[in-house]
PDB file of C-alpha atoms in Angstrom:
ATOM      1  CA  MET A   1      86.258 126.386 203.515  1.00 43.00           C
ATOM      2  CA  GLN A   2      85.526 129.170 201.075  1.00 51.00           C
ATOM      3  CA  LEU A   3      84.369 132.409 202.695  1.00 60.00           C
ATOM      4  CA  ILE A   4      81.264 134.199 201.535  1.00 76.00           C
ATOM      5  CA  GLU A   5      82.676 137.591 200.605  1.00 83.00           C
ATOM      6  CA  THR A   6      81.006 140.868 199.706  1.00 90.00           C
ATOM      7  CA  PHE A   7      77.386 140.940 198.673  1.00 95.00           C
ATOM      8  CA  THR A   8      74.703 143.519 198.215  1.00 95.00           C
ATOM      9  CA  THR A   9      71.077 144.056 199.106  1.00 97.00           C
ATOM     10  CA  HIS A  10      68.738 146.575 197.523  1.00 97.00           C
ATOM     11  CA  ARG A  11      70.222 149.429 199.546  1.00 98.00           C
ATOM     12  CA  LEU A  12      73.323 148.033 201.236  1.00 98.00           C
ATOM     13  CA  VAL A  13      76.756 146.674 200.564  1.00 97.00           C
ATOM     14  CA  ALA A  14      78.217 144.061 202.966  1.00 97.00           C
ATOM     15  CA  VAL A  15      81.807 143.061 203.574  1.00 96.00           C
ATOM     16  CA  PRO A  16      83.160 140.546 206.131  1.00 95.00           C
ATOM     17  CA  LEU A  17      84.047 142.210 209.472  1.00 95.00           C
ATOM     18  CA  GLN A  18      87.773 143.033 209.568  1.00 94.00           C
ATOM     19  CA  LEU A  19      90.135 144.887 211.862  1.00 92.00           C
ATOM     20  CA  GLN A  20      89.879 147.919 209.548  1.00 94.00           C
ATOM     21  CA  HIS A  21      86.316 148.323 210.859  1.00 95.00           C
ATOM     22  CA  LEU A  22      87.577 148.880 214.367  1.00 93.00           C
ATOM     23  CA  ASN A  23      86.795 152.612 214.540  1.00 94.00           C
ATOM     24  CA  GLU A  24      83.255 152.151 213.274  1.00 96.00           C
ATOM     25  CA  LEU A  25      82.603 149.449 215.800  1.00 95.00           C
ATOM     26  CA  TYR A  26      84.137 151.555 218.593  1.00 95.00           C
ATOM     27  CA  ARG A  27      81.604 154.307 217.661  1.00 95.00           C
ATOM     28  CA  MET A  28      78.760 151.718 217.682  1.00 96.00           C
ATOM     29  CA  HIS A  29      79.820 150.002 220.909  1.00 95.00           C
ATOM     30  CA  GLN A  30      80.215 153.371 222.714  1.00 94.00           C
ATOM     31  CA  ASN A  31      76.599 154.415 221.736  1.00 92.00           C
ATOM     32  CA  LYS A  32      74.393 153.958 224.758  1.00 91.00           C
ATOM     33  CA  GLN A  33      71.219 153.974 222.725  1.00 91.00           C
ATOM     34  CA  VAL A  34      72.472 151.224 220.312  1.00 91.00           C
ATOM     35  CA  MET A  35      74.075 149.113 223.068  1.00 89.00           C
ATOM     36  CA  ALA A  36      71.077 149.289 225.411  1.00 85.00           C
ATOM     37  CA  THR A  37      69.750 145.981 224.045  1.00 82.00           C
ATOM     38  CA  LEU A  38      73.187 144.497 223.246  1.00 82.00           C
ATOM     39  CA  GLY A  39      74.711 144.041 226.715  1.00 82.00           C
ATOM     40  CA  GLY A  40      75.683 147.634 227.346  1.00 85.00           C
ATOM     41  CA  VAL A  41      78.478 149.906 226.176  1.00 90.00           C
ATOM     42  CA  ARG A  42      81.805 148.132 225.392  1.00 95.00           C
ATOM     43  CA  SER A  43      85.285 149.423 226.087  1.00 93.00           C
ATOM     44  CA  ASP A  44      87.774 149.816 223.234  1.00 91.00           C
ATOM     45  CA  GLU A  45      89.527 146.670 224.337  1.00 93.00           C
ATOM     46  CA  GLU A  46      86.207 144.725 224.448  1.00 93.00           C
ATOM     47  CA  THR A  47      85.440 145.933 220.924  1.00 94.00           C
ATOM     48  CA  ARG A  48      88.933 144.842 219.676  1.00 94.00           C
ATOM     49  CA  LEU A  49      88.380 141.438 221.274  1.00 95.00           C
ATOM     50  CA  PHE A  50      84.881 141.274 219.699  1.00 95.00           C
ATOM     51  CA  ILE A  51      86.456 141.779 216.259  1.00 95.00           C
ATOM     52  CA  LEU A  52      89.216 139.256 216.909  1.00 96.00           C
ATOM     53  CA  ASN A  53      86.665 136.636 218.094  1.00 95.00           C
ATOM     54  CA  ASN A  54      84.626 137.259 214.950  1.00 94.00           C
ATOM     55  CA  LEU A  55      87.736 136.904 212.702  1.00 95.00           C
ATOM     56  CA  ASN A  56      88.416 133.554 214.418  1.00 96.00           C
ATOM     57  CA  HIS A  57      84.780 132.543 213.803  1.00 96.00           C
ATOM     58  CA  TRP A  58      85.166 133.386 210.078  1.00 94.00           C
ATOM     59  CA  GLN A  59      88.371 131.268 209.905  1.00 93.00           C
ATOM     60  CA  GLN A  60      86.808 128.333 211.787  1.00 94.00           C
ATOM     61  CA  TYR A  61      83.367 128.200 210.146  1.00 93.00           C
ATOM     62  CA  GLY A  62      83.569 130.159 206.861  1.00 91.00           C
ATOM     63  CA  PHE A  63      80.802 132.558 207.963  1.00 94.00           C
ATOM     64  CA  GLY A  64      80.300 135.300 210.514  1.00 96.00           C
ATOM     65  CA  LEU A  65      79.423 138.944 210.749  1.00 97.00           C
ATOM     66  CA  TRP A  66      79.477 141.443 207.895  1.00 97.00           C
ATOM     67  CA  VAL A  67      79.751 145.274 208.024  1.00 97.00           C
ATOM     68  CA  PHE A  68      76.968 146.953 206.183  1.00 98.00           C
ATOM     69  CA  ARG A  69      77.227 150.289 204.348  1.00 98.00           C
ATOM     70  CA  ASP A  70      74.662 152.378 202.544  1.00 97.00           C
ATOM     71  CA  LYS A  71      75.119 152.060 198.777  1.00 97.00           C
ATOM     72  CA  VAL A  72      74.476 155.769 198.137  1.00 96.00           C
ATOM     73  CA  ASN A  73      76.911 157.461 200.508  1.00 96.00           C
ATOM     74  CA  ASN A  74      79.002 154.576 201.926  1.00 96.00           C
ATOM     75  CA  GLN A  75      77.898 155.357 205.502  1.00 97.00           C
ATOM     76  CA  PHE A  76      78.352 152.674 208.155  1.00 98.00           C
ATOM     77  CA  VAL A  77      74.907 151.257 208.850  1.00 98.00           C
ATOM     78  CA  GLY A  78      75.744 148.395 211.177  1.00 97.00           C
ATOM     79  CA  ARG A  79      76.808 144.770 211.455  1.00 97.00           C
ATOM     80  CA  ALA A  80      74.920 141.543 211.002  1.00 98.00           C
ATOM     81  CA  GLY A  81      75.529 137.923 210.188  1.00 98.00           C
ATOM     82  CA  LEU A  82      75.415 134.333 211.339  1.00 97.00           C
ATOM     83  CA  ARG A  83      77.385 132.967 214.202  1.00 96.00           C
ATOM     84  CA  LYS A  84      77.624 129.772 216.252  1.00 97.00           C
ATOM     85  CA  THR A  85      76.523 130.325 219.759  1.00 95.00           C
ATOM     86  CA  HIS A  86      75.531 128.355 222.848  1.00 93.00           C
ATOM     87  CA  VAL A  87      72.087 129.506 224.089  1.00 92.00           C
ATOM     88  CA  ALA A  88      69.320 127.833 226.111  1.00 86.00           C
ATOM     89  CA  ASP A  89      71.695 124.928 226.768  1.00 89.00           C
ATOM     90  CA  LYS A  90      72.135 124.113 223.119  1.00 94.00           C
ATOM     91  CA  ASP A  91      74.588 124.837 220.313  1.00 96.00           C
ATOM     92  CA  GLU A  92      72.782 126.923 217.667  1.00 97.00           C
ATOM     93  CA  VAL A  93      73.538 129.194 214.671  1.00 98.00           C
ATOM     94  CA  GLU A  94      72.224 132.689 215.463  1.00 98.00           C
ATOM     95  CA  LEU A  95      71.196 135.527 213.156  1.00 98.00           C
ATOM     96  CA  ALA A  96      72.708 138.604 214.816  1.00 96.00           C
ATOM     97  CA  TYR A  97      72.237 142.220 213.801  1.00 97.00           C
ATOM     98  CA  ALA A  98      72.888 145.702 215.148  1.00 96.00           C
ATOM     99  CA  LEU A  99      72.317 149.047 213.383  1.00 97.00           C
ATOM    100  CA  MET A 100      73.291 152.571 214.232  1.00 97.00           C
ATOM    101  CA  ALA A 101      70.305 154.369 215.725  1.00 95.00           C
ATOM    102  CA  LYS A 102      69.917 156.822 212.724  1.00 96.00           C
ATOM    103  CA  PHE A 103      69.070 153.765 210.551  1.00 97.00           C
ATOM    104  CA  TRP A 104      66.399 152.297 212.838  1.00 95.00           C
ATOM    105  CA  GLY A 105      62.837 152.052 211.563  1.00 95.00           C
ATOM    106  CA  LYS A 106      63.809 151.997 207.831  1.00 97.00           C
ATOM    107  CA  GLY A 107      63.427 148.205 207.219  1.00 97.00           C
ATOM    108  CA  LEU A 108      67.275 147.743 206.918  1.00 98.00           C
ATOM    109  CA  ALA A 109      67.517 145.092 209.660  1.00 98.00           C
ATOM    110  CA  THR A 110      64.886 143.032 207.711  1.00 98.00           C
ATOM    111  CA  GLU A 111      66.719 143.650 204.437  1.00 98.00           C
ATOM    112  CA  MET A 112      69.990 142.519 205.994  1.00 98.00           C
ATOM    113  CA  GLY A 113      68.352 139.475 207.644  1.00 98.00           C
ATOM    114  CA  GLU A 114      66.655 138.332 204.384  1.00 98.00           C
ATOM    115  CA  LYS A 115      69.983 138.172 202.488  1.00 97.00           C
ATOM    116  CA  ILE A 116      71.853 136.629 205.365  1.00 97.00           C
ATOM    117  CA  LEU A 117      69.211 133.867 205.769  1.00 98.00           C
ATOM    118  CA  GLU A 118      69.383 133.214 202.061  1.00 96.00           C
ATOM    119  CA  ILE A 119      73.141 132.709 202.382  1.00 95.00           C
ATOM    120  CA  GLY A 120      72.652 130.534 205.432  1.00 96.00           C
ATOM    121  CA  PHE A 121      70.002 128.290 203.981  1.00 96.00           C
ATOM    122  CA  LYS A 122      71.125 128.125 200.275  1.00 94.00           C
ATOM    123  CA  LEU A 123      74.886 128.412 200.444  1.00 93.00           C
ATOM    124  CA  LEU A 124      75.725 127.085 203.906  1.00 94.00           C
ATOM    125  CA  ASN A 125      72.975 124.457 203.822  1.00 95.00           C
ATOM    126  CA  LEU A 126      71.767 125.332 207.299  1.00 96.00           C
ATOM    127  CA  ARG A 127      68.472 123.739 208.309  1.00 97.00           C
ATOM    128  CA  GLU A 128      67.643 126.173 211.051  1.00 98.00           C
ATOM    129  CA  VAL A 129      68.683 129.493 212.625  1.00 98.00           C
ATOM    130  CA  VAL A 130      67.719 131.091 215.941  1.00 98.00           C
ATOM    131  CA  CYS A 131      67.380 134.639 217.001  1.00 97.00           C
ATOM    132  CA  PHE A 132      66.773 136.133 220.420  1.00 96.00           C
ATOM    133  CA  THR A 133      66.344 139.502 221.988  1.00 95.00           C
ATOM    134  CA  LEU A 134      65.480 141.170 225.223  1.00 93.00           C
ATOM    135  CA  THR A 135      61.854 140.963 226.165  1.00 94.00           C
ATOM    136  CA  THR A 136      61.657 144.801 225.897  1.00 92.00           C
ATOM    137  CA  ASN A 137      63.076 145.092 222.381  1.00 93.00           C
ATOM    138  CA  LYS A 138      59.844 145.304 220.348  1.00 95.00           C
ATOM    139  CA  ALA A 139      61.530 146.469 217.214  1.00 94.00           C
ATOM    140  CA  SER A 140      63.820 143.430 217.071  1.00 96.00           C
ATOM    141  CA  GLN A 141      60.840 141.196 217.701  1.00 97.00           C
ATOM    142  CA  ARG A 142      59.103 142.670 214.710  1.00 97.00           C
ATOM    143  CA  VAL A 143      62.240 142.085 212.552  1.00 97.00           C
ATOM    144  CA  MET A 144      62.304 138.435 213.565  1.00 98.00           C
ATOM    145  CA  GLU A 145      58.613 137.913 212.870  1.00 97.00           C
ATOM    146  CA  LYS A 146      58.936 139.683 209.428  1.00 97.00           C
ATOM    147  CA  LEU A 147      61.777 137.254 208.662  1.00 98.00           C
ATOM    148  CA  GLY A 148      59.538 134.260 209.430  1.00 98.00           C
ATOM    149  CA  PHE A 149      61.020 133.263 212.732  1.00 98.00           C
ATOM    150  CA  LYS A 150      58.582 131.501 215.167  1.00 98.00           C
ATOM    151  CA  TYR A 151      58.457 132.342 218.829  1.00 97.00           C
ATOM    152  CA  GLU A 152      59.483 129.412 221.083  1.00 97.00           C
ATOM    153  CA  GLY A 153      59.529 130.906 224.536  1.00 96.00           C
ATOM    154  CA  GLU A 154      61.444 132.933 227.068  1.00 96.00           C
ATOM    155  CA  ILE A 155      65.029 132.137 228.013  1.00 95.00           C
ATOM    156  CA  ILE A 156      67.660 133.684 230.272  1.00 92.00           C
ATOM    157  CA  HIS A 157      70.651 134.892 228.362  1.00 89.00           C
ATOM    158  CA  ALA A 158      73.479 136.939 229.852  1.00 85.00           C
ATOM    159  CA  ASP A 159      71.437 136.860 233.085  1.00 88.00           C
ATOM    160  CA  LEU A 160      68.575 138.699 231.432  1.00 89.00           C
ATOM    161  CA  PRO A 161      65.141 137.549 230.146  1.00 94.00           C
ATOM    162  CA  HIS A 162      65.059 137.168 226.357  1.00 95.00           C
ATOM    163  CA  LEU A 163      62.481 136.021 223.838  1.00 96.00           C
ATOM    164  CA  PHE A 164      63.754 133.059 221.767  1.00 97.00           C
ATOM    165  CA  TYR A 165      62.762 132.481 218.088  1.00 98.00           C
ATOM    166  CA  ARG A 166      63.606 129.796 215.533  1.00 98.00           C
ATOM    167  CA  LEU A 167      63.358 129.551 211.731  1.00 98.00           C
ATOM    168  CA  ILE A 168      63.441 126.088 210.146  1.00 97.00           C
ATOM    169  CA  VAL A 169      63.543 125.440 206.413  1.00 92.00           C
TER     170      VAL A 169
END
């Protein structure tokens, strides 16, 4: 399967997540503010395993997470992409995104999501994608709604209440 490589959005450049991004993800995964809605701070070993699992996902499915950088100054903005997951007792493809706190509130998660969904629906021929977040994460809920996801209900994921959304083409 051919991998979807580098792409750009209006303000960002995306490259597939690689081991070379380890230090940036360490920084992200150690940030309590960023990780508050993503399962909590991760150790260096958990971050390394996160990357290895995502590299395996890329090899198995031909898609996964990308690292996003600002076009102007090449700063690490965050990570986002599509990944297979098991949630609410069903196998799904999830839109996942996480940004460094300094980039919150600038519309970048929506910008990332728009391009990733375009790849998912047009290049990967997906028919639907899900997204979910903690019930307290209002910013992520707004991103999902801006992207056209429809609320389906509450679920328990990782032993915590989440809101579950779906987008069908």
